Every structure is written in structure tokens, then in C-alpha cells.
Short mmCIF file of C-alpha atoms in Angstrom, two decimals:
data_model
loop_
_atom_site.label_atom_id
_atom_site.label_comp_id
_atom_site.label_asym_id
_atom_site.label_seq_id
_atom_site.Cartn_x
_atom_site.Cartn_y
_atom_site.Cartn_z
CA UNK A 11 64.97 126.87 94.31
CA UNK A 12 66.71 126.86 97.84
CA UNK A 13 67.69 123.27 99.12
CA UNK A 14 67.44 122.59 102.48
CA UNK A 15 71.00 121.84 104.33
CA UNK A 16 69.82 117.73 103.97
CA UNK A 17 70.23 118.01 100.18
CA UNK A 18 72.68 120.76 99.87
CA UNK A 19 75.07 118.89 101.67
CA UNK A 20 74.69 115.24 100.48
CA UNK A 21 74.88 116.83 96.78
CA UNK A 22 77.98 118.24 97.81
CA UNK A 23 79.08 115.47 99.24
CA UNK A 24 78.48 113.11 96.43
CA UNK A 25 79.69 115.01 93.41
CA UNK A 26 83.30 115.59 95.85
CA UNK A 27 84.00 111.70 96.55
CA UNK A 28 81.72 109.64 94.54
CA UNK A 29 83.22 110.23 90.80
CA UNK A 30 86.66 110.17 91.94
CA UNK A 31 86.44 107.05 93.66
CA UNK A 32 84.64 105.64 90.59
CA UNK A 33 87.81 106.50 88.55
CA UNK A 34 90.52 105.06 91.68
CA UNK A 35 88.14 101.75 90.79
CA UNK A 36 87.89 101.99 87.20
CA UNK A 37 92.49 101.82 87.13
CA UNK A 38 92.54 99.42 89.92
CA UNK A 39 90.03 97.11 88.55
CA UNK A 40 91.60 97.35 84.90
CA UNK A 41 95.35 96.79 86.63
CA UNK A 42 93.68 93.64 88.32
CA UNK A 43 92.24 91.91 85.28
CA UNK A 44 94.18 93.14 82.18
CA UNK A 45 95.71 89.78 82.16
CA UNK A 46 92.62 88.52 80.82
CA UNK A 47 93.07 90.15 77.41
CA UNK A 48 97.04 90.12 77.80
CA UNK A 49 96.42 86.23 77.76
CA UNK A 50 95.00 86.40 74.23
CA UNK A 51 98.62 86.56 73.27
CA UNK A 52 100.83 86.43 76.39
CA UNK A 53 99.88 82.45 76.60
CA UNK A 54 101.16 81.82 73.72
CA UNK A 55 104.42 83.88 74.30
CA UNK A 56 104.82 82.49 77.61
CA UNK A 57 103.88 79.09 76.35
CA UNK A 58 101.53 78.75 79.52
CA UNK A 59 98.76 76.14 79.57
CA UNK A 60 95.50 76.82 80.69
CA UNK A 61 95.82 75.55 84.18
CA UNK A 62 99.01 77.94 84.57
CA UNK A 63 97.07 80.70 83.38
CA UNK A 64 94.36 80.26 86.16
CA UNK A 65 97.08 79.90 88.55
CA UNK A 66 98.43 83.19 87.60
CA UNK A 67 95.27 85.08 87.22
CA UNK A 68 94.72 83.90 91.16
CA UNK A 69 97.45 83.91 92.69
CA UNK A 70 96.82 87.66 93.20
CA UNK A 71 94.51 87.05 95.86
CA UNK A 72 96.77 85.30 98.51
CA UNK A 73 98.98 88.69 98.56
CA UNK A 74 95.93 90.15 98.54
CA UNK A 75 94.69 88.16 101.66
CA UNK A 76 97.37 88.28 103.64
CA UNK A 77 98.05 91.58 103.85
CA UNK A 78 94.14 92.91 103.70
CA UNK A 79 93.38 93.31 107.19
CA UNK A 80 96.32 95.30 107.97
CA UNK A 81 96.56 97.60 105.14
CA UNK A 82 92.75 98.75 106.17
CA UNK A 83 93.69 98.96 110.17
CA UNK A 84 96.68 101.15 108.96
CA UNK A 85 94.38 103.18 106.66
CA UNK A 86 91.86 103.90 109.51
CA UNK A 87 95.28 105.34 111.46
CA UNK A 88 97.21 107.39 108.94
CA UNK A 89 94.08 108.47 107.01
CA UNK A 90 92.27 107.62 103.89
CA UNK A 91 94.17 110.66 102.17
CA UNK A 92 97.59 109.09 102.67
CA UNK A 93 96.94 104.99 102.48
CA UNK A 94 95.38 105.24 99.03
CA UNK A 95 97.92 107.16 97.80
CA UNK A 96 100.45 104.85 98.44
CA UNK A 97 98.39 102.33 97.55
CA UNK A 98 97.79 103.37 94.07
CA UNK A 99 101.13 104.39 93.53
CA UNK A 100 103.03 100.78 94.36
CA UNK A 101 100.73 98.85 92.09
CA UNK A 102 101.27 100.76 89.34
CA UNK A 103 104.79 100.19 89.81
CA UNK A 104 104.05 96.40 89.96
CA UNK A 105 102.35 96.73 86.84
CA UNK A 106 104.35 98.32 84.88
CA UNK A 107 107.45 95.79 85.56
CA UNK A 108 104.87 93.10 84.59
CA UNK A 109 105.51 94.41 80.96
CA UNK A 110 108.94 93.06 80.96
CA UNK A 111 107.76 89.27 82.21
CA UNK A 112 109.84 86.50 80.51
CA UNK A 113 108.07 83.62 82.18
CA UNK A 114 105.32 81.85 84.26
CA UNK A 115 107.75 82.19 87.56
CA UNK A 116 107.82 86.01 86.77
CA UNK A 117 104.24 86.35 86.60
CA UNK A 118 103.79 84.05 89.88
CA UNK A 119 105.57 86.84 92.03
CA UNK A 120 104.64 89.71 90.25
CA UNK A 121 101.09 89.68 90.55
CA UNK A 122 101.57 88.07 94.25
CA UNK A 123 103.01 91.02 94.80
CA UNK A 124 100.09 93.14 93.21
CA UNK A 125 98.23 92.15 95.59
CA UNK A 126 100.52 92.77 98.20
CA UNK A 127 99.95 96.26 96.71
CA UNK A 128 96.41 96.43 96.45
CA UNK A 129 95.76 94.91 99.68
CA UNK A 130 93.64 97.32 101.79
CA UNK A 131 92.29 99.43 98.13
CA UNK A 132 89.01 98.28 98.04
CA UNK A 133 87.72 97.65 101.97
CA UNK A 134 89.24 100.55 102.60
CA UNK A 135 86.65 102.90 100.19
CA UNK A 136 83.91 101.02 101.54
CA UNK A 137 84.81 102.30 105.03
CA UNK A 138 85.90 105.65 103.22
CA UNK A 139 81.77 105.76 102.05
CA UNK A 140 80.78 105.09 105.67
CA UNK A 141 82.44 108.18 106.72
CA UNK A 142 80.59 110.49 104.45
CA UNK A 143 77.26 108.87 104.13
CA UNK A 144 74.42 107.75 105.70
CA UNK A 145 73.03 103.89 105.87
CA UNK A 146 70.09 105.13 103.89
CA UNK A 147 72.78 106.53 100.80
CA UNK A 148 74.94 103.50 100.98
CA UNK A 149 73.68 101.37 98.62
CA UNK A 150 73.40 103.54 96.07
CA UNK A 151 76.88 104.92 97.16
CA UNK A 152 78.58 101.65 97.15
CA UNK A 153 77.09 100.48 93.64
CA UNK A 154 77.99 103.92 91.82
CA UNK A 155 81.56 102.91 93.12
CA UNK A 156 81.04 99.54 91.77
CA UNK A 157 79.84 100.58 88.60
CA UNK A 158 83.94 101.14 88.25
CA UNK A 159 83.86 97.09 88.18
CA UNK A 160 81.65 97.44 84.50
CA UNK A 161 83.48 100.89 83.63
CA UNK A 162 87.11 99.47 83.57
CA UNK A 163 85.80 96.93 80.95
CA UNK A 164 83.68 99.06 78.94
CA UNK A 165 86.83 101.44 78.95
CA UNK A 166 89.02 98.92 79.21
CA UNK A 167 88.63 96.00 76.76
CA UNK A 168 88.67 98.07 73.73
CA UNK A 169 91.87 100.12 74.70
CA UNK A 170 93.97 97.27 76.09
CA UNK A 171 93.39 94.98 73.05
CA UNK A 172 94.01 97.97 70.77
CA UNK A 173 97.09 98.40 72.36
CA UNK A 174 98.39 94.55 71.60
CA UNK A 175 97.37 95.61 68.12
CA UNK A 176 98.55 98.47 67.18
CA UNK A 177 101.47 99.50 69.31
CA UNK A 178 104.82 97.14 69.50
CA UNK A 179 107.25 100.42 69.72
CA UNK A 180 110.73 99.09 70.34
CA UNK A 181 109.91 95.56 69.36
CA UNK A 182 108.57 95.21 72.23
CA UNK A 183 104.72 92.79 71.86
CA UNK A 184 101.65 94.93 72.54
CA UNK A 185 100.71 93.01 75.58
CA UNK A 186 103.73 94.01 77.09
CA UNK A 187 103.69 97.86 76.36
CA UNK A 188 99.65 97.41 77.84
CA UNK A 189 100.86 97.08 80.66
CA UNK A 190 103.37 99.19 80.89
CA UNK A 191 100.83 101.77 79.22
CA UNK A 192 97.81 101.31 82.06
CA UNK A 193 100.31 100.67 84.83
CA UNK A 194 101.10 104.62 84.77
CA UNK A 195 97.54 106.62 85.34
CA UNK A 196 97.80 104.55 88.76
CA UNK A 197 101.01 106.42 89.82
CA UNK A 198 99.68 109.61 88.30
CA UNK A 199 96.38 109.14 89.98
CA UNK A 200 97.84 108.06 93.34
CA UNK A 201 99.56 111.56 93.51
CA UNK A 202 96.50 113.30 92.88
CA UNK A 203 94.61 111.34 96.01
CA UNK A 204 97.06 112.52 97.78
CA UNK A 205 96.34 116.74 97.37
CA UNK A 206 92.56 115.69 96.69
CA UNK A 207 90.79 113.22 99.11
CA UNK A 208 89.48 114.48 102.15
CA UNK A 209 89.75 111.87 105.03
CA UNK A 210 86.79 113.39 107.22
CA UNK A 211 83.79 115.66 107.08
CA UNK A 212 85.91 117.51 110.14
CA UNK A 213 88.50 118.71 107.30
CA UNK A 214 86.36 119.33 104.35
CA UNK A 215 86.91 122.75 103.92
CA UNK A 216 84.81 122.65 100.29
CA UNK A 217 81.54 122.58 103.19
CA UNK A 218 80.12 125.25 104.47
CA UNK A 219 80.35 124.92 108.27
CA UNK A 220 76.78 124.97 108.67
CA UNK A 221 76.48 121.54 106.06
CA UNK A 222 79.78 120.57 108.16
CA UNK A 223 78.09 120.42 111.36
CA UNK A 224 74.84 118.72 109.87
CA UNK A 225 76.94 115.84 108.31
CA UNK A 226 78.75 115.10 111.56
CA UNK A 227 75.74 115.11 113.63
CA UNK A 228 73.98 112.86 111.18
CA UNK A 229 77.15 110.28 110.70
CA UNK A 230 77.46 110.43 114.97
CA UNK A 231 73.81 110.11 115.16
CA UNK A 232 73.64 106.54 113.21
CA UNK A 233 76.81 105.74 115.33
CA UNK A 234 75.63 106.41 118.70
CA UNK A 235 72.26 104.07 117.93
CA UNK A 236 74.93 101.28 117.78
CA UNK A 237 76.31 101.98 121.30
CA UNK A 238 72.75 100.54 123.15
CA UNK A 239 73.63 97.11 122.77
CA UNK A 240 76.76 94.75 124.22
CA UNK A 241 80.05 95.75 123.09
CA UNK A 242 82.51 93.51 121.59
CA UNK A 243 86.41 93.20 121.23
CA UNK A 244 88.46 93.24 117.82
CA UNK A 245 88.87 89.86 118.61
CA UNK A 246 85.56 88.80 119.12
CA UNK A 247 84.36 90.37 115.88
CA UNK A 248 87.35 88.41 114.27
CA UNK A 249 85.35 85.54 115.77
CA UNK A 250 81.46 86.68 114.74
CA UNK A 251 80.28 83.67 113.25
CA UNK A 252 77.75 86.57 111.35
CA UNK A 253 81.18 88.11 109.75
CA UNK A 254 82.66 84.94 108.10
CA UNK A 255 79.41 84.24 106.90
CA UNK A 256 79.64 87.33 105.03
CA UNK A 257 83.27 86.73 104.22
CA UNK A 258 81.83 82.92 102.78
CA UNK A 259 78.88 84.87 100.77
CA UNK A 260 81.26 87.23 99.26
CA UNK A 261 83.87 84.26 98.47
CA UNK A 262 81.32 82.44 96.53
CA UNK A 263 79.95 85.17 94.44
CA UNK A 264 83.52 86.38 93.81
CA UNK A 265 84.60 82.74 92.43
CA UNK A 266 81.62 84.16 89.82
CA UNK A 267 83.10 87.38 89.30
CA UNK A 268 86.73 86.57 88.37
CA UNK A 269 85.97 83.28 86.74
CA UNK A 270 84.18 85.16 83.83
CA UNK A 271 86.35 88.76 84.29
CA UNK A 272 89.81 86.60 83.27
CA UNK A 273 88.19 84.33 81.15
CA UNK A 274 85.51 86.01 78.95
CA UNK A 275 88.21 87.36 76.22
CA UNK A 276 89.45 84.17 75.85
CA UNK A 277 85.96 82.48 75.88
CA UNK A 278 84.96 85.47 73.29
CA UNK A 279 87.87 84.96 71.06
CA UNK A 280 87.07 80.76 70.77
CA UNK A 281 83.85 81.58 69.15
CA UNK A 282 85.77 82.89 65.68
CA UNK A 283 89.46 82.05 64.63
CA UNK A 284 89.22 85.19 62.77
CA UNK A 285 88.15 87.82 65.53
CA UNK A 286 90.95 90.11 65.87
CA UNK A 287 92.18 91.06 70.06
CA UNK A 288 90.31 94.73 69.16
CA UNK A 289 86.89 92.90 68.20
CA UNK A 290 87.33 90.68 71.00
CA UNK A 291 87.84 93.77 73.10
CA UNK A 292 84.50 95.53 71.57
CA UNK A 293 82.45 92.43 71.90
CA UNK A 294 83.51 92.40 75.54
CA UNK A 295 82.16 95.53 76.24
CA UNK A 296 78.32 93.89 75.47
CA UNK A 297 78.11 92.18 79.30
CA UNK A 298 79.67 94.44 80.98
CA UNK A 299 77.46 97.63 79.65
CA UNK A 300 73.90 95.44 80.48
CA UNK A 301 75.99 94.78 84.06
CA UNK A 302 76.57 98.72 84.94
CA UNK A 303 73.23 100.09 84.24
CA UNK A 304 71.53 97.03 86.17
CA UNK A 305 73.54 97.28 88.99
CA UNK A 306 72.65 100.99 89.69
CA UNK A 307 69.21 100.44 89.26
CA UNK A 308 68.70 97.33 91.57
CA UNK A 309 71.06 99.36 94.19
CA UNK A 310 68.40 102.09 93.95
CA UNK A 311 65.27 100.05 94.24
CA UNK A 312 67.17 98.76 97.52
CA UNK A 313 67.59 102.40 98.78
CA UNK A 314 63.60 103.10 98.01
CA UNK A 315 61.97 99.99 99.70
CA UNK A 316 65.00 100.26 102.14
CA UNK A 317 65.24 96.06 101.45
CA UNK A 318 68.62 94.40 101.59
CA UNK A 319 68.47 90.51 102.06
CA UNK A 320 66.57 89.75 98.71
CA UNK A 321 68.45 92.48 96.95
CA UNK A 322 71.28 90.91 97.72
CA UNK A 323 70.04 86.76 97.13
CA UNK A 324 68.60 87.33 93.96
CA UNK A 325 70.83 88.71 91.70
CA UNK A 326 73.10 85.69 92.38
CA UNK A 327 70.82 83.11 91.12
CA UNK A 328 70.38 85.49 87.87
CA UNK A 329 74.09 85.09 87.38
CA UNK A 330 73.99 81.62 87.59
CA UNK A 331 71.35 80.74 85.49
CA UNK A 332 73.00 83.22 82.75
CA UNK A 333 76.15 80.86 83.41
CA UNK A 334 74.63 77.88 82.80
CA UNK A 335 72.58 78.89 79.78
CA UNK A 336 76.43 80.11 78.52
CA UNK A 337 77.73 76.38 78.98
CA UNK A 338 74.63 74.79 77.40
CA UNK A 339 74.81 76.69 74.19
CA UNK A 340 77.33 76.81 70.65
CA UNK A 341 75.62 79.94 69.27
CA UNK A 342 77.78 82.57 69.69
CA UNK A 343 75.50 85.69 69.69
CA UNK A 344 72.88 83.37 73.12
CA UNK A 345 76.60 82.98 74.45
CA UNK A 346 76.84 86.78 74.89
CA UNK A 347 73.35 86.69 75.84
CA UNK A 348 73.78 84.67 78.64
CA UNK A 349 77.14 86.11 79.36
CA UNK A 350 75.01 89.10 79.75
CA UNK A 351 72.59 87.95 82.02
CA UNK A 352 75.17 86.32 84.07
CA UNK A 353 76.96 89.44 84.45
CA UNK A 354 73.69 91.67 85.88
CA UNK A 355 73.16 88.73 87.75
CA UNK A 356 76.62 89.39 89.78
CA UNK A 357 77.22 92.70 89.40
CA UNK A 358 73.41 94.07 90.70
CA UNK A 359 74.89 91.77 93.83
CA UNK A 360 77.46 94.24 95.56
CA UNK A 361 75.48 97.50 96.00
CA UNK A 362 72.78 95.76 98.44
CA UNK A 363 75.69 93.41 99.64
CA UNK A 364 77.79 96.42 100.99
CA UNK A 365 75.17 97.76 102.66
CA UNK A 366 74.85 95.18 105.13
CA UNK A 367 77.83 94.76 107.58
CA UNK A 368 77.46 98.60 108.14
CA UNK A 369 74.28 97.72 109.90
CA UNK A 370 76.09 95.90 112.38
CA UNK A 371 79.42 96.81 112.05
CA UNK A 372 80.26 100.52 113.54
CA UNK A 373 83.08 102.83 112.26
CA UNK A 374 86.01 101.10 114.24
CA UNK A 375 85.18 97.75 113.81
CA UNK A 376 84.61 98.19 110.16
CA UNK A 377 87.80 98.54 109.62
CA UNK A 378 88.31 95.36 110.58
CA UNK A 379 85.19 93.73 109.75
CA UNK A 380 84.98 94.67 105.95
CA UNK A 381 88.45 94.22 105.42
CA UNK A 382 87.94 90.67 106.66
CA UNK A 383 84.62 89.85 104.67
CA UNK A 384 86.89 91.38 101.38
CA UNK A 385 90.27 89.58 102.48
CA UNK A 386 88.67 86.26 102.81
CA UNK A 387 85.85 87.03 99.96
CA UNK A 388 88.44 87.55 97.25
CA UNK A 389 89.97 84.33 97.97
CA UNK A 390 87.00 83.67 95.52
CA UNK A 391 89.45 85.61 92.50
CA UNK A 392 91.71 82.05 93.09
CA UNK A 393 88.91 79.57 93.28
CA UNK A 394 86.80 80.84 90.00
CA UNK A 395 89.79 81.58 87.51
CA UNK A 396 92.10 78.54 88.32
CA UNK A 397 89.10 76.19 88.59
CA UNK A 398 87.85 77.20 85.22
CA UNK A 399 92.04 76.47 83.46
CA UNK A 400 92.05 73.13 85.55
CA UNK A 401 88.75 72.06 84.58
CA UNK A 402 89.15 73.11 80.59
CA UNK A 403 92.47 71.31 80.52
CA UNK A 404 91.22 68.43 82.23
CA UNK A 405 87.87 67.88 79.86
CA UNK A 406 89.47 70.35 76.81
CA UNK A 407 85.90 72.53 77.35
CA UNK A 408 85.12 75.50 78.69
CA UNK A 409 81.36 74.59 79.87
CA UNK A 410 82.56 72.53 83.40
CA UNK A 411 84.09 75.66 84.47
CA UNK A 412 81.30 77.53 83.56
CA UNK A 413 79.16 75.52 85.05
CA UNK A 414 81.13 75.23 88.43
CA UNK A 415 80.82 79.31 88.56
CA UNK A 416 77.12 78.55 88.08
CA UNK A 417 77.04 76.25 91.11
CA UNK A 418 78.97 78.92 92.89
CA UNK A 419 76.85 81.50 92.89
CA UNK A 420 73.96 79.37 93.54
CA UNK A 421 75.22 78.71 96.68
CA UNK A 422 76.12 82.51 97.80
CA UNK A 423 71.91 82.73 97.32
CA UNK A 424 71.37 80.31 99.43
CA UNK A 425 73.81 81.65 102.23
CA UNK A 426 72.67 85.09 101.90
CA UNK A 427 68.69 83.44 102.39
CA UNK A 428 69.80 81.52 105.57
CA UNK A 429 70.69 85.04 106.77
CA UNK A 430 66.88 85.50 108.14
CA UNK A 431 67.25 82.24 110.23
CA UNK A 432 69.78 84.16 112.55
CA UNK A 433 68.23 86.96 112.78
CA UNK A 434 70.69 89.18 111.21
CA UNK A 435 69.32 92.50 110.73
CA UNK A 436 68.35 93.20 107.63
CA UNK A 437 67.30 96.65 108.52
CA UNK A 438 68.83 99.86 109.64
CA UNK A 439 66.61 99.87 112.93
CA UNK A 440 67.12 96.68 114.32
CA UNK A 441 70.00 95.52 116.29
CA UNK A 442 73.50 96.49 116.01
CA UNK A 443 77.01 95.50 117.71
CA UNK A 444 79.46 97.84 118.65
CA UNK A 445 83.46 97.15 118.88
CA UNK A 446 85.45 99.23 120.98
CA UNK A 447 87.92 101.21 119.07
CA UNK A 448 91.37 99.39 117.98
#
């Protein structure tokens, strides 16, 4: 059967960048929250209470936020090729000398400066995707990337806590050698970007030049229908009121995310003093398996009706009521249930989500833009973990933290409704702003 140059080339397209990107996501997620199952012994270790924990988990996020918006400008200079490279190769560094912590101070600047590291990661393949596909293919493009967010667990959780059990080479603990273990596919990986990504349909030489021609015309064809309206500064879109409401909607559901990523191996492991770190590891697989296949099969509906805003409020108010159905119960097998539910809830959130600045956002100014909705979004990864040590030392229970998450995400609902009252532009053929090039 002949394809016509439409399908030819977005096949092509899609089996080039979309599976490697899932596996840059599935190492940089997995570098970002293997201190959740490190903690099932590290805390004890380190002798760090629950508060200093949270602390620790978050404090990834202000390196992260500081140094977010420049790491994407410079990665829309030097290239996509070249940024995540070096990206990937200095947080697996970090990583690795995390393995040789001897104390809560160590932690505090080591994964301050993982994020530091990171910074840039993330925004930056979500501009990478707007290069090489359509507004009608990002949704689905953006949650098959996502989908990394339920892969690093599902590959994750089992090998990290089979590490802390079964290999102390040296005498060195197992949580240490896990990180020294997954901190080295980043550096390996990072090399590989370097020989394999292609920064721009203009240089990928794996497309013939007739599908070469067809996928610029198309990607300069969506651009050019944002040039009919006023243009706009860097600045000013610094300023859009619309953008830090998206950086507000993202911070809320992200308090959601990382409150139950660090926390749900320790949360797991309370539920049996007998559970060994592997079982806690295999249990934890459960959410994050229901979360994956949910989350690519919302994104698609949202592709097919070519709907965004409820796509995007619903899901949230899933993951809360999975949260609080998690703090009202003792059962241990509704607790995964509802851990479950919670974790669709959140996760079918991002493909729709990322969809949306591109409708108003063009190329240049989503450099800037996304990097500024993730920057201040992930601010969230502080709130949601330390708020859920603080509030379990403070009443000696998990279910207030649990139940602040739930409030949380309840709220990024109701922002992401109010987004009709402004007139926002939920679809690809209303209104757009463009920002002149930086």
C-alpha cells in the first residue's frame, strides 16, 4: 500500500524522535525521584526525619528554577543536539557522587545542584516536539513522551530496590551503589544524543527531500497563522498574565505529582513491617502501569475531538478524589486502589496540558514561554514532597499530606476551567500571539 507523503513522513518522523526521547525521560525521571526508594533505607542511615527528607526531595526544584529559563534560551541557540547532551551528561555526574553522601548537608547541595543540571531537560523536548510536529500530533506526541514519567517507575521501582537488596559490593549499602548504578546510562546516553538527535527537519538527512520539504512547509504553515495578530516582546510574554496562569496550573498539579512520586515507597512499605524494598518496588509498579496506559489514551481522545480545556481539567479532579479516598482508608489493597486512580488522574493531565501554550505561543517565544510555565510549575516538586514530611511529622500521619495533594489538584481544575472566562483559545484556529525572535 503506498502512503501518501502526509503519513510517510510523520511515521518517519515519529519512530526517529519519539522513542528516544521516551528513553532521555525514562533516566531523567528515574535520576529525579530515586530518592524515593533510596529513602527506604537512606533515612535511616542518614538519620533524617521526615521533614528533612521532604526538604531534600525538593530542594531540587529551586536549582531547577533558577536556571530553567536560561538553559532552554541557550538550547534554542546552540541546538537541541548539543544542550541535551550536556545536559544528560552533568546530571549523571551529580548522581553518581550522590552515592557517596554522608549527610543531610550533602544531599542539600547535591541534588540543588541536580537541578542545576537538569534545568532546561524537560521544556526544552517540549519545544524539541514543536519543531517536528504539528498542533494536531502534539498531544499525542507530548503524552507518549510522558509516558517516560510511568515507564521510569514501572522500570524503575523494581530495579532500584533490587539493587539496595542484593548488591552492597565493597561494603558499600545498596542505596548508595543505586545511585551510582543509574547515575551512568545518563552519561552513556548523553553521548549518544549527541551523534543521534537531529535539531531540525532542515538537517534530517534520514528524510527524503520530498517528505523534507512537506514537513517544513507544514511546521512554517502553522507558524505563519500566528503572525496575523499583534506582536509581543520577550518581555511582555514574561509578563502575559495567560503564561503564569499556566505556570500556576502546572505548579499545582505538580505539588500532586511529586508528593506521591517521593512518597509512595515509603507510604507502600508502612502498610507491612515485613515487605521487603524489592516487594515494595513491585507493588509500586501497580499505579504507575494503570497511569501510562490512561494517559495515552485520554491524550488520544484529545487529538480525535481536537478538545483541550476539559482534557486537561478533568483528569485533575480524578487525581484528587483517588488522593483522598487513599487518606480515608487502612486497607492496604483500596490504598493502591486509590493510589491508582490518583495517579491516572495526574498523569492523563500533561498530554492535553502541553498542547496548549503552543496554541499561543510560537517557536521563539516558546522557548521562553514553556520554559517559564515548567520553571515556575515544578516549584510544585518543593511544595508537594516537603508539605507531605512537615505535615506527617507534625500529626505522625500520612493522610494530611495526602489530603493537602488532594486539595492541590483540586484547585489546578478549577484554574484550568476559569481558562474559558478569558478567552484563551482552546483551539488551534482561534487567536494566537506572536513574539519576535530573542
Amino acid at each position: 500500500m503506498n502512503l501518501s507523503i502526509e503519513e510517510r513522513t510523520t511515521k518517519k518522523v515519529f519512530w526517529r524522535i519519539i522513542p528516544f526521547i521516551f528513553l532521555l525521560y525514562i533516566v531523567a525521571f528515574l535520576d529525579r525521584v530515586n530518592l524515593g526508594y533510596a529513602a527506604l533505607d537512606m533515612n535511616k542511615d542518614l538519620a533524617l526525619a521526615s521533614s528533612t527528607f521532604g526538604l531534600i526531595s525538593g530542594i531540587f526544584f529551586f536549582g531547577y528554577f533558577l536556571f530553567e529559563i536560561p538553559s532552554n534560551i541557550l538550547l534554542h541557540k546552540f541546538g537541541a543536539r548539543k544542550w541535551i547532551a550536556r545536559i544528560m551528561v552533568s546530571w549523571g555526574l551529580v548522581v553518581i557522587l550522590t552515592g557517596w553522601a554522608e549527610s543531610a548537608a550533602h544531599l542539600y547541595v547535591l541534588r540543588f545542584l541536580l537541578g542545576i543540571a537538569e534545568a532546561g531537560f524537560f521544556p526544552g523536548i517540549i519545544l524539541y516536539i514543536t519543531y517536528w510536529f504539528r498542533a494536531k500530533e502534539q498531544a499525542r506526541a507530548f503524552a507518549l513522551f510522558m509516558t517516560a514519567l510511568a515507564a521510569s517507575n514501572i522500570i524503575g521501582a523494581p530495579l532500584s530496590t533490587w539493587i539496595m537488596d542484593s548488591i552492597q559490593w565493597a561494603g558499600m549499602p545498596g542505596w548508595r551503589w543505586m545511585f551510582v548504578l543509574e547515575g551512568i546510562p545518563a552519561i552513556i546516553i548523553g553521548i549518544i544524543t549527541y551523534f543521534y538527535l537531529t535539531d531540525r527537519p532542515q538537517d534530517a538527512n534520514w528524510l527524503e527531500q520530498e517528505e523534507k520539504d512537506w514537513l517544513i512547509k507544514e511546521i512554517e504553515r502553522e507558524s505563519s497563522q500566528k503572525g496575523n495578530l499583534k506582536q509581543s516582546s520577550t518581555r511582555q510574554v514574561l509578563t502575559n498574565p495567560l503564561v503564569w496562569k499556566f505556570s500556576l496550573i502546572y505548579l499545582t498539579l505538580v505539588v500532586g505529582l511529586y508528593g506521591i512520586g517521593f512518597w509512595m515507597p515509603t507510604i507502600i512499605k508502612s502498610f507491612s513491617t515485613v515487605l521487603s524494598n524489592t516487594q515494595v518496588g513491585l507493588i509500586s509498579m501497580v499505579p504507575y502501569i494503570a497511569g501510562g496506559i490512561c494517559m495515552i489514551l485520554w491524550a488520544r481522545r484529545s487529538d480525535r475531538t481536537g478538545e483541550r480545556r476539559l482534557s486537561t481539567a478533568l483528569p485533575p479532579l480524578l487525581g484528587a478524589l483517588g488522593l483522598i479516598g487513599a487518606g480515608m482508608t487502612s486497607n492496604p489493597y483500596l490504598s493502591i486502589l486509590m493510589m491508582s486512580i490518583a495517579t491516572v488522574g495526574i498523569y492523563s493531565f500533561f498530554g492535553p496540558f502541553w498542547s496548549l501554550p503552543a496554541l499561543f505561543l510560537t517557536e521563539a517565544s516558546a522557548a521562553v514561554g514553556i520554559a517559564l510555565i515548567n520553571s515556575i510549575g515544578n516549584l510544585g516538586g518543593f511544595v508537594g514532597p516537603y508539605m507531605i514530611g512537615y505535615l506527617k511529622d507534625a500529626s505522625g500521619k500520612m493522610e494530611a499530606g495526602l489530603f493537602f495533594l488532594s486539595f492541590s489538584l483540586i484547585i489546578t481544575s478549577l484554574l484550568v476551567f476559569s481558562l474559558k472566562k478569558e478567552g484563551s483559545g482552546m483551539k488551534a484556529d482561534e487567536p494566537f500571539v506572536e513574539t519576535k525572535s530573542l
